[in-house]
Amino acid sequence: MRGSDSPYHPASKPFKDSSSTFTTTTRAAKLVTSWKKNNMYSFAFVTFLCCLCYLLGVWQHTSTPRFSATSTTTLIATATTTCPNISITTTSTAPLDFATHHAADEELATSSAVPQGEKTYPPCDAKLSEYTPCEDGARSLKFKRHRLIYRERHCPSKKELLKCRVPAPYGYKNPFKWPVSRDYVWYNNVPHKELTVEKAVQNWIRFEGDRFRFPGGGTMFPSGADAYIDDIGKLINLKDGSIRTAIDTGCGVASWGAYLLSRNVLTISFAPRDTHEAQVQFALERGVPALIGVLASKRIPYPSRAFDMAHCSRCLIPWAEYDGAYLMEVDRVLRPGGYWILSGPPIRWKKYWKGWDRTREDLNAEQTKIEKVASSLCWNKLVEKDDIAIWQKPINHVNCKPNRKLSQKLLFCPAQDPDRGWYTAMDTCLTPLPEVSSSQEVAGGDLPKWPKRLNAIPPRISRGTIQGVTAEKFMKDSELWKRRVSYYKTVNNQLGQQGRYRNLLDMNANLGGFAAALVDDPVWVMNVVPVEAKVNTLGVIYERGLIGTYQSWCEAMSTYPRTYDLVHADSIFTLYEDRCEMEDILLEMDRILRPEGSVIFRDDVDVLVKVKRITDALKWDSQIVDHEDGPLEREKLLFAVKLYWTAPSANNQQDNSAS
């Protein structure tokens, strides 16, 4: 029997108390019988309508979102169909256009009508088309030139932050599709001819009509990067998958990294923003991973044991100076058993000393110092042949430790976090490798060869050094992101189109699942682990054979405007709530996103509604869609497209200034 406290349900029968008595008459009984008979037909009809409404609702929510061309910001409109006891919400959306339309000489106006009272973000001055907030030339002059400190990151204060949209240069076009982009860049996208003159004899770059061509040459490989890499491949194995991640210090236009991609070696190229105008920007326009960076007084923004190979080709870094600090930093980020490759001064100085305009004694002394620092790091010099010298880091420090006690050589660093790489002072000590049980064991764990490395359990996880992440959670995360990326491609059909996107950014990469799910596509992903994240997972990302960097999104990224074709932002604004302003993060995203580039946001629906208000003001096309698991999830997705616009032509700029 049901008591009076039974929960109410709309299909429940009226409760009948057994203690109640009713008196009925024959007439009343007939009326009840007649009412039941008539009501049966009504009930059946209502039930049919309810079932029909329910089926229509299920069909609507499970159908694949479809999009076609649109030119205005889209909003979600909802209409409610009401049935007895059932309310089904259907969504009607205007479509988004993810395709590019400006590979030719089309230009768009930069202004449009804005509803009165809405916040707007005007275009910045055309002179700021290459603005890099944390590597600003004028601000850098306030800092010491000693050890190139003035070329490190020096970000604007909160009061100095720009509240405008950085323009693309007049005539900007969508980059050539990969792999053509490796060899060609539109002149209007990076309007700098300085390198074509300065590096003419070194075959770096040539200007041809409306574009630049990159023959693949370099200062130490004028015959081309391919031939140079072949020479390296004769000295160490570049084909068996044991070398996957590399770092190129002082990269020029990143031809070394560009040509390694065909060998399944993923390289981060970095160089300072210096007199070689726009070298990193050229690399990015070519579709090659690169960042603005410098070896100075701070650690570079990567974890320990990240790279299988490090490279310097006449990078002019004073490796033996400052007590060998720069080689010690390379040692920190180099994997056990990893290689350091040096070509250019002082290697083979006996042949080139006159051309380098230096004395024999000076070059000989420099090489001797480098050899001593490398020896103090327990590196083994494998070979010096022609213009190339290669050292190898030991797989552990078992045989290195006794040398420390018996000599006055370099000491091990005291207890610290070797993975810290954000505004952390560079050390002049040897970063100790994880303990091993034998001299044959690889410190920190051995890695499978690529491509098995991508999906194998990373040693940092299997050894329990990543808090809260187990092997089981890692596998589940990998499967989750395969499903999510598959869903993304149903919403943005351009994501699956070869050549539409090349340079991708994951602003909160966690274990690198987003990048791993795209590994078979012709794209590369810069995986960012925010320094505010609860767990530092960037080492895991590198152990998977992917690349990334540390970053605080309360500051600008060390890259040029228009770096990325697609940006993925998973829970970024939840992470940075009460840390910094949402609009400043979105303005930075606008700066580093190409015209007609795309963004995918994942976050709580209330957060995304706020985000959308700002993206509307930034003149992005945007649309909120349901989570891949359906409409009942509070987490939603916001797909956005940055509309095409550029700075006005030089003539228009002069007219405006005159008026």
XYZ file of C-alpha atoms in Angstrom:
659
model
C 0.000 0.000 0.000
C 1.165 3.520 -0.745
C 1.216 6.061 2.043
C 0.415 9.730 1.748
C 4.167 10.511 1.432
C 4.534 8.716 -1.944
C 6.172 10.921 -4.604
C 3.900 12.522 -7.148
C 4.158 11.383 -10.749
C 1.970 12.702 -13.529
C 1.008 9.160 -14.553
C 0.062 8.081 -11.031
C -3.522 6.969 -10.381
C -5.543 8.907 -7.800
C -4.772 7.628 -4.287
C -7.651 5.684 -2.648
C -7.685 5.556 1.170
C -8.969 2.117 2.442
C -10.566 3.765 5.480
C -12.936 5.849 3.336
C -16.446 4.676 2.450
C -18.473 5.685 -0.544
C -22.094 5.189 -1.387
C -23.018 4.827 -5.015
C -26.252 4.595 -6.883
C -26.989 2.656 -10.046
C -27.227 5.875 -11.994
C -23.868 7.063 -10.786
C -22.343 3.739 -11.767
C -23.692 4.087 -15.322
C -22.318 7.643 -15.582
C -18.882 6.482 -14.463
C -18.931 3.607 -16.972
C -19.896 5.966 -19.807
C -17.203 8.491 -18.773
C -14.508 5.784 -18.694
C -15.454 4.605 -22.183
C -15.306 8.098 -23.707
C -12.165 9.061 -21.820
C -10.365 5.946 -23.079
C -10.422 7.320 -26.653
C -9.200 10.728 -25.480
C -6.405 9.168 -23.468
C -5.293 7.070 -26.433
C -5.234 10.138 -28.685
C -3.217 12.201 -26.195
C -0.764 9.337 -25.714
C -0.246 9.138 -29.483
C 0.510 12.876 -29.681
C 2.977 12.671 -26.801
C 4.869 9.777 -28.371
C 5.037 11.596 -31.693
C 6.428 14.746 -30.040
C 8.999 12.724 -28.115
C 10.249 10.951 -31.253
C 10.549 14.269 -33.100
C 12.596 15.681 -30.229
C 14.969 12.713 -30.144
C 15.462 12.931 -33.911
C 16.257 16.637 -33.717
C 18.877 16.323 -30.971
C 20.700 13.365 -32.482
C 20.913 14.618 -36.043
C 24.307 15.865 -37.235
C 24.753 19.640 -37.268
C 25.062 20.969 -40.799
C 26.496 24.301 -41.838
C 26.807 26.280 -45.018
C 27.836 29.794 -45.999
C 26.940 32.796 -43.911
C 28.338 36.292 -43.519
C 26.822 37.463 -40.262
C 27.244 36.511 -36.640
C 24.867 33.668 -35.835
C 22.721 33.265 -32.775
C 20.882 30.270 -31.402
C 17.129 30.610 -31.617
C 14.925 28.222 -29.652
C 11.367 27.185 -30.245
C 9.394 25.087 -27.771
C 6.874 22.463 -28.795
C 4.573 21.622 -25.892
C 2.769 18.310 -25.461
C 0.844 17.155 -22.398
C 3.417 16.723 -19.625
C 6.334 16.945 -22.144
C 8.270 20.026 -23.267
C 10.712 19.504 -26.148
C 13.108 22.281 -27.166
C 14.304 22.406 -30.748
C 17.171 24.545 -31.990
C 17.192 26.550 -35.166
C 20.581 27.956 -36.186
C 21.991 30.001 -38.985
C 25.029 28.232 -40.475
C 28.729 29.067 -40.082
C 31.147 29.310 -42.981
C 34.517 27.718 -42.183
C 35.922 27.979 -45.714
C 38.547 30.518 -46.839
C 37.756 33.110 -49.491
C 40.834 35.311 -49.707
C 43.569 33.392 -51.421
C 43.398 35.850 -54.313
C 43.504 39.653 -54.448
C 40.234 40.336 -52.663
C 40.040 42.910 -49.897
C 37.294 43.652 -47.425
C 36.372 46.849 -45.643
C 37.262 46.917 -41.975
C 34.242 48.770 -40.696
C 30.571 47.918 -40.380
C 27.589 49.255 -38.516
C 27.611 48.575 -34.788
C 24.423 48.595 -32.699
C 24.399 51.580 -30.376
C 25.452 50.808 -26.805
C 27.424 47.632 -27.600
C 31.130 47.468 -26.703
C 33.463 47.461 -29.674
C 37.149 46.801 -30.239
C 38.443 49.118 -32.976
C 41.319 48.216 -35.282
C 44.792 49.049 -33.966
C 47.007 51.338 -35.986
C 48.382 49.713 -39.148
C 51.912 50.142 -37.731
C 51.042 47.455 -35.166
C 50.401 44.727 -37.749
C 53.389 42.749 -36.377
C 52.913 43.676 -32.725
C 54.344 41.171 -30.248
C 53.458 42.581 -26.798
C 56.091 40.734 -24.753
C 58.918 41.287 -27.265
C 58.249 44.927 -28.039
C 61.367 46.659 -29.344
C 60.765 49.965 -27.565
C 60.095 48.308 -24.190
C 63.104 45.997 -24.512
C 65.490 48.977 -24.545
C 64.693 49.564 -20.881
C 66.442 46.316 -19.925
C 70.075 45.161 -19.712
C 71.923 44.112 -22.827
C 74.118 41.824 -20.742
C 73.407 38.207 -21.717
C 70.701 39.501 -24.104
C 68.327 40.063 -21.198
C 66.655 42.834 -23.187
C 65.519 40.235 -25.739
C 63.751 38.082 -23.180
C 60.021 38.353 -22.445
C 59.083 41.760 -21.016
C 55.314 42.068 -21.077
C 53.220 45.240 -20.812
C 51.572 46.141 -17.541
C 47.823 45.867 -17.219
C 47.496 49.602 -17.900
C 49.498 49.231 -21.119
C 47.372 46.442 -22.625
C 45.873 47.358 -25.978
C 42.109 47.113 -26.352
C 42.145 47.002 -30.123
C 42.360 44.379 -32.857
C 45.764 43.936 -34.495
C 45.296 44.283 -38.275
C 46.667 42.082 -41.008
C 48.778 44.036 -43.514
C 46.995 45.365 -46.573
C 46.821 42.705 -49.287
C 47.070 39.785 -46.848
C 46.123 36.442 -48.390
C 45.568 33.002 -46.947
C 48.895 31.140 -46.935
C 49.727 28.522 -49.505
C 48.534 25.068 -48.548
C 51.012 22.612 -47.097
C 53.348 21.278 -48.451
C 53.582 24.108 -51.016
C 53.822 26.582 -48.113
C 57.175 25.086 -47.115
C 58.655 26.712 -50.221
C 56.438 29.779 -50.803
C 55.074 32.705 -48.772
C 53.064 35.674 -50.051
C 55.060 38.898 -49.919
C 52.088 40.900 -48.611
C 51.799 38.579 -45.606
C 55.371 39.281 -44.454
C 56.459 42.418 -46.345
C 60.183 42.282 -45.489
C 62.902 41.965 -48.120
C 65.876 42.464 -45.788
C 66.816 38.788 -45.632
C 66.729 38.445 -49.422
C 69.659 40.866 -49.523
C 71.484 39.947 -46.313
C 71.339 36.182 -46.932
C 71.361 36.178 -50.730
C 74.525 34.089 -51.129
C 73.386 31.621 -48.454
C 70.235 30.587 -50.331
C 67.854 31.305 -47.413
C 65.144 33.191 -49.257
C 64.425 34.768 -52.641
C 61.895 37.387 -53.689
C 59.975 36.449 -56.842
C 57.151 38.725 -57.988
C 54.388 38.670 -55.373
C 55.945 35.963 -53.208
C 59.032 34.698 -51.443
C 60.617 31.383 -52.344
C 62.615 29.332 -49.838
C 65.192 27.166 -51.641
C 66.000 25.392 -48.363
C 69.477 26.803 -47.895
C 71.153 28.016 -44.709
C 74.362 29.650 -43.596
C 76.068 26.279 -43.115
C 74.081 24.417 -45.764
C 73.890 26.598 -48.903
C 73.290 23.441 -50.963
C 70.023 22.893 -49.099
C 68.667 21.555 -45.837
C 67.829 18.180 -47.376
C 71.460 17.467 -48.256
C 72.603 18.760 -44.865
C 70.139 16.492 -43.043
C 71.301 13.585 -45.173
C 74.830 14.284 -43.933
C 73.596 14.204 -40.332
C 71.702 10.998 -41.111
C 74.989 9.333 -42.038
C 76.263 10.016 -38.517
C 73.171 9.232 -36.392
C 70.007 7.282 -37.198
C 67.168 9.592 -38.299
C 65.059 6.838 -39.854
C 64.235 4.274 -37.144
C 61.853 6.432 -35.081
C 64.193 6.821 -32.108
C 64.490 10.557 -32.844
C 61.110 12.277 -32.919
C 61.337 15.664 -31.141
C 64.000 18.275 -31.863
C 64.825 21.864 -30.990
C 66.615 24.276 -33.327
C 68.273 27.177 -31.503
C 68.747 30.325 -33.586
C 66.717 28.789 -36.371
C 66.846 31.384 -39.172
C 63.790 30.750 -41.364
C 63.503 27.195 -39.958
C 64.484 25.264 -43.077
C 66.156 22.571 -40.931
C 62.893 21.939 -39.081
C 60.859 22.222 -42.289
C 62.785 19.468 -44.052
C 62.890 17.195 -41.000
C 59.094 16.956 -41.104
C 59.288 14.594 -44.092
C 61.383 12.322 -41.860
C 58.751 12.297 -39.084
C 60.887 14.501 -36.841
C 58.909 17.316 -35.206
C 61.046 20.373 -34.467
C 60.464 23.503 -32.424
C 62.463 26.290 -34.023
C 63.140 29.407 -31.997
C 65.029 32.647 -32.403
C 64.846 36.108 -30.873
C 63.073 39.011 -32.471
C 66.251 40.717 -33.655
C 67.999 42.300 -36.614
C 67.131 39.307 -38.820
C 63.720 40.811 -39.408
C 60.766 38.411 -39.190
C 62.729 35.131 -39.361
C 60.316 33.381 -36.976
C 57.362 34.940 -38.780
C 58.620 33.487 -42.062
C 58.861 30.063 -40.409
C 55.255 30.252 -39.222
C 53.974 31.435 -42.610
C 55.718 28.404 -44.096
C 53.694 26.145 -41.795
C 56.645 25.188 -39.578
C 56.475 25.115 -35.731
C 58.320 28.106 -34.279
C 58.363 30.515 -31.331
C 60.134 33.733 -30.480
C 62.746 32.870 -27.865
C 66.304 33.382 -26.721
C 68.898 31.727 -24.520
C 69.664 34.480 -22.026
C 69.162 34.449 -18.238
C 65.931 32.411 -17.963
C 65.204 28.782 -18.727
C 63.547 28.166 -22.077
C 59.841 27.230 -21.661
C 60.115 23.448 -21.978
C 60.294 20.596 -19.451
C 63.355 18.504 -18.698
C 64.113 15.487 -20.922
C 61.905 16.853 -23.728
C 63.951 16.680 -26.946
C 65.670 13.780 -28.662
C 67.933 16.149 -30.593
C 69.133 19.758 -30.270
C 70.720 21.714 -33.107
C 72.736 24.872 -33.674
C 73.884 25.838 -37.143
C 75.961 28.998 -36.855
C 73.462 30.232 -34.284
C 76.154 32.487 -32.719
C 75.199 31.460 -29.173
C 78.221 31.778 -26.832
C 78.021 28.203 -25.606
C 81.123 28.280 -23.413
C 80.465 31.664 -21.798
C 78.737 32.390 -18.479
C 80.209 29.203 -16.983
C 78.619 27.118 -19.729
C 75.056 28.024 -18.651
C 73.593 27.686 -22.156
C 74.943 24.179 -22.710
C 73.658 23.248 -19.250
C 70.202 24.432 -20.311
C 70.403 22.320 -23.462
C 71.376 19.396 -21.241
C 68.284 19.992 -19.051
C 65.840 19.767 -21.983
C 67.685 16.967 -23.806
C 66.475 13.400 -23.309
C 68.867 10.781 -21.891
C 70.782 9.500 -24.892
C 69.832 12.591 -26.900
C 72.111 14.381 -29.373
C 73.508 17.902 -29.607
C 74.570 18.919 -33.124
C 76.818 21.917 -33.754
C 77.884 23.282 -37.126
C 79.513 26.600 -37.832
C 81.960 28.470 -35.615
C 84.128 27.128 -34.115
C 83.711 23.722 -35.804
C 86.252 23.234 -38.606
C 87.865 26.540 -37.807
C 91.105 25.538 -39.515
C 89.312 25.784 -42.867
C 86.968 28.715 -42.276
C 88.801 31.054 -39.879
C 89.581 33.666 -42.506
C 85.998 33.793 -43.767
C 84.728 34.147 -40.216
C 87.034 37.102 -39.702
C 88.465 35.655 -36.495
C 91.905 34.500 -35.440
C 92.976 30.885 -35.217
C 93.777 31.320 -31.539
C 90.348 32.749 -30.753
C 88.460 29.952 -32.512
C 90.673 27.234 -31.067
C 90.127 28.603 -27.562
C 86.368 28.699 -28.079
C 86.213 25.081 -29.223
C 88.400 23.989 -26.322
C 86.028 25.664 -23.854
C 82.981 24.006 -25.465
C 84.680 20.618 -25.280
C 85.385 21.146 -21.557
C 81.778 22.133 -20.749
C 80.444 19.151 -22.703
C 82.816 16.869 -20.827
C 81.684 18.273 -17.474
C 78.121 17.368 -18.483
C 79.311 13.778 -19.086
C 78.510 14.076 -22.782
C 80.316 11.825 -25.216
C 81.613 13.367 -28.418
C 80.479 10.915 -31.069
C 81.958 12.467 -34.179
C 83.339 15.566 -35.828
C 83.217 15.245 -39.588
C 83.537 18.072 -42.073
C 81.316 20.911 -40.812
C 79.362 18.880 -38.243
C 80.145 17.862 -34.659
C 77.794 15.658 -32.589
C 77.767 14.991 -28.846
C 75.529 12.488 -27.022
C 74.084 12.884 -23.541
C 74.446 9.763 -21.313
C 71.366 7.598 -20.728
C 71.903 7.988 -16.965
C 74.310 9.498 -14.467
C 75.619 6.284 -12.921
C 79.092 6.703 -14.366
C 78.949 10.459 -14.062
C 78.483 10.662 -10.303
C 81.934 9.405 -9.236
C 83.554 12.095 -11.394
C 81.711 14.773 -9.431
C 83.204 13.616 -6.120
C 86.755 13.191 -7.348
C 87.128 16.432 -9.253
C 86.413 20.119 -9.123
C 84.092 19.863 -12.116
C 80.527 21.019 -12.326
C 78.261 20.036 -9.424
C 74.765 18.607 -9.603
C 71.943 21.071 -9.074
C 70.370 20.960 -5.597
C 66.876 19.533 -5.147
C 64.521 21.405 -7.466
C 61.827 20.909 -10.085
C 63.711 20.293 -13.340
C 60.497 20.696 -15.355
C 59.945 24.319 -14.360
C 60.412 26.529 -17.396
C 58.419 29.715 -16.907
C 60.357 32.761 -15.682
C 62.812 30.423 -13.954
C 66.435 31.487 -13.598
C 68.929 29.456 -15.599
C 71.265 27.301 -13.509
C 75.015 26.798 -13.746
C 74.873 23.222 -12.528
C 74.093 19.797 -13.938
C 70.414 18.822 -13.767
C 70.404 15.324 -12.228
C 68.646 12.554 -14.103
C 66.179 10.259 -12.301
C 67.737 7.414 -10.365
C 68.319 4.055 -12.074
C 69.099 0.562 -10.793
C 71.797 -0.247 -13.354
C 74.136 1.473 -15.779
C 72.144 0.106 -18.730
C 68.803 1.553 -17.601
C 67.536 4.726 -19.277
C 66.900 7.385 -16.635
C 63.234 8.323 -16.445
C 62.234 5.333 -18.574
C 62.869 4.179 -22.115
C 60.545 5.291 -24.921
C 59.160 3.176 -27.762
C 60.108 4.305 -31.231
C 57.793 6.509 -33.217
C 54.896 5.984 -34.015
C 54.288 3.455 -31.188
C 55.449 6.159 -28.808
C 52.288 8.216 -29.400
C 49.866 5.824 -27.723
C 52.184 3.941 -25.358
C 51.862 4.748 -21.661
C 54.343 7.614 -21.080
C 57.023 6.784 -18.475
C 56.087 9.793 -16.362
C 52.616 8.240 -15.972
C 53.661 4.607 -15.587
C 56.116 5.648 -12.858
C 53.448 7.613 -11.009
C 55.133 11.021 -11.200
C 52.063 12.816 -12.647
C 49.653 13.389 -9.777
C 46.211 11.896 -10.320
C 46.965 10.403 -13.761
C 47.085 6.625 -14.100
C 47.637 4.428 -17.136
C 43.908 3.703 -17.222
C 43.027 7.410 -17.168
C 45.542 8.061 -19.934
C 43.968 5.435 -22.186
C 40.462 6.741 -21.490
C 41.591 10.278 -22.249
C 43.025 9.172 -25.604
C 39.765 7.495 -26.606
C 37.755 10.476 -25.390
C 39.658 12.877 -27.633
C 39.356 10.641 -30.663
C 35.591 10.821 -30.204
C 35.618 14.571 -29.573
C 37.751 15.384 -32.609
C 35.506 13.179 -34.741
C 32.548 15.250 -33.516
C 34.399 18.497 -34.244
C 34.802 17.384 -37.842
C 31.048 16.884 -38.207
C 30.442 20.470 -37.072
C 33.374 22.051 -38.920
C 33.684 20.030 -42.104
C 36.789 22.023 -43.078
C 38.727 20.457 -40.198
C 38.875 17.242 -42.167
C 39.807 18.941 -45.442
C 43.482 18.606 -46.321
C 45.203 21.977 -46.480
C 42.500 24.133 -44.871
C 44.363 24.264 -41.553
C 48.065 23.834 -40.884
C 49.175 25.630 -37.692
C 47.046 24.615 -34.690
C 47.152 25.720 -31.057
C 45.722 23.861 -28.067
C 45.546 26.424 -25.261
C 45.004 23.864 -22.478
C 46.445 20.620 -23.797
C 46.439 18.430 -20.660
C 47.780 15.061 -21.941
C 47.902 16.055 -25.608
C 44.810 14.075 -26.610
C 43.562 16.708 -29.075
C 46.887 16.739 -30.946
C 47.196 12.944 -30.847
C 43.767 12.555 -32.459
C 44.939 14.737 -35.382
C 48.351 13.130 -35.868
C 47.425 11.582 -39.227
C 46.242 14.926 -40.622
C 48.669 17.342 -42.354
C 48.719 19.672 -39.342
C 50.926 20.362 -36.336
C 49.704 21.363 -32.894
C 51.447 23.597 -30.377
C 50.343 22.062 -27.075
C 50.255 24.653 -24.311
C 50.227 23.622 -20.668
C 49.170 26.729 -18.717
C 51.441 27.473 -15.779
C 48.277 27.871 -13.686
C 47.169 24.277 -14.395
C 46.980 22.034 -11.317
C 49.253 19.386 -12.852
C 52.255 19.944 -15.125
C 51.742 17.494 -18.001
C 54.041 18.989 -20.638
C 56.648 16.283 -20.036
C 54.010 13.666 -20.871
C 53.231 15.455 -24.131
C 56.880 15.280 -25.172
C 57.132 11.636 -24.159
C 54.299 10.982 -26.605
C 56.370 12.515 -29.417
C 54.396 15.765 -29.548
C 55.583 19.331 -28.945
C 54.428 22.194 -26.761
C 55.329 25.036 -24.438
C 54.451 26.637 -21.129
C 52.321 29.767 -21.159
C 50.273 31.957 -18.859
C 47.264 33.253 -20.751
C 47.266 36.332 -18.537
C 50.147 37.377 -20.824
C 50.722 37.442 -24.556
C 52.270 34.463 -26.319
C 55.784 34.713 -27.752
C 54.660 34.596 -31.328
C 53.731 36.901 -34.179
C 50.214 37.985 -35.104
C 48.352 35.597 -37.411
C 50.345 32.527 -36.332
C 47.526 29.969 -36.071
C 44.844 28.704 -38.440
C 42.818 27.055 -35.675
C 42.785 27.513 -31.904
C 41.325 25.001 -29.445
C 40.364 26.386 -26.025
C 39.204 23.740 -23.555
C 37.958 25.211 -20.242
C 40.348 28.155 -20.542
C 37.962 30.706 -19.059
C 37.012 28.463 -16.167
C 40.738 28.037 -15.433
C 41.412 31.778 -15.581
C 38.315 32.957 -13.747
C 39.357 35.664 -11.251
C 42.935 35.509 -12.559
C 42.755 37.887 -15.519
C 40.217 39.515 -17.809
C 38.310 37.428 -20.328
C 38.492 40.192 -22.930
C 42.297 40.344 -22.704
C 42.598 36.606 -23.377
C 40.204 36.910 -26.317
C 42.070 39.911 -27.731
C 45.271 37.856 -27.588
C 43.498 35.005 -29.372
C 42.368 37.497 -32.015
C 45.976 38.706 -32.418
C 47.480 35.248 -33.006
C 44.612 33.936 -35.180
C 44.727 34.330 -38.944
C 41.914 36.097 -40.803
C 39.271 33.437 -41.471
C 40.897 31.251 -38.840
C 38.691 29.152 -36.558
C 38.328 28.680 -32.809
C 36.702 25.860 -30.846
C 35.774 26.709 -27.255
C 34.696 24.117 -24.678
C 33.286 25.406 -21.401
C 30.240 25.783 -19.191
C 27.289 27.228 -21.093
C 27.136 30.328 -18.877
C 30.809 31.017 -19.572
C 30.334 30.579 -23.311
C 27.444 33.043 -23.374
C 29.834 35.664 -21.950
C 32.547 34.649 -24.404
C 30.137 35.012 -27.288
C 29.281 38.580 -26.373
C 32.955 39.497 -26.703
C 33.555 37.491 -29.888
C 30.591 39.305 -31.412
C 32.309 42.596 -30.531
C 35.512 41.252 -32.118
C 33.468 40.688 -35.292
C 33.819 36.942 -35.274
C 31.147 34.641 -36.614
C 30.191 32.331 -33.748
C 27.669 29.723 -32.733
C 27.036 27.652 -29.610
C 26.304 23.981 -30.245
C 25.542 21.029 -28.005
C 28.139 18.841 -26.337
C 28.962 15.622 -28.219
C 27.063 13.687 -25.526
C 23.853 15.609 -26.127
C 21.899 18.675 -24.982
C 21.641 17.694 -21.313
C 25.350 18.425 -20.705
C 26.089 21.827 -19.176
C 29.376 21.968 -21.060
C 28.772 23.316 -24.558
C 30.889 24.154 -27.585
C 31.321 27.533 -29.227
C 32.558 27.408 -32.803
C 33.862 30.704 -34.147
C 35.423 32.117 -37.308
C 37.451 35.323 -37.401
C 36.207 37.418 -40.289
C 38.586 38.666 -42.950
C 39.783 42.256 -42.712
C 43.051 44.112 -43.195
C 44.661 47.454 -42.546
C 43.792 50.045 -45.188
C 46.120 50.608 -48.107
C 49.024 53.024 -47.710
C 47.174 55.630 -49.787
C 44.126 55.424 -47.541
C 46.349 55.716 -44.463
C 47.894 58.901 -45.863
C 44.467 60.327 -46.699
C 43.211 59.585 -43.185
C 46.263 61.178 -41.541
C 45.957 64.242 -43.756
C 42.302 64.691 -42.870
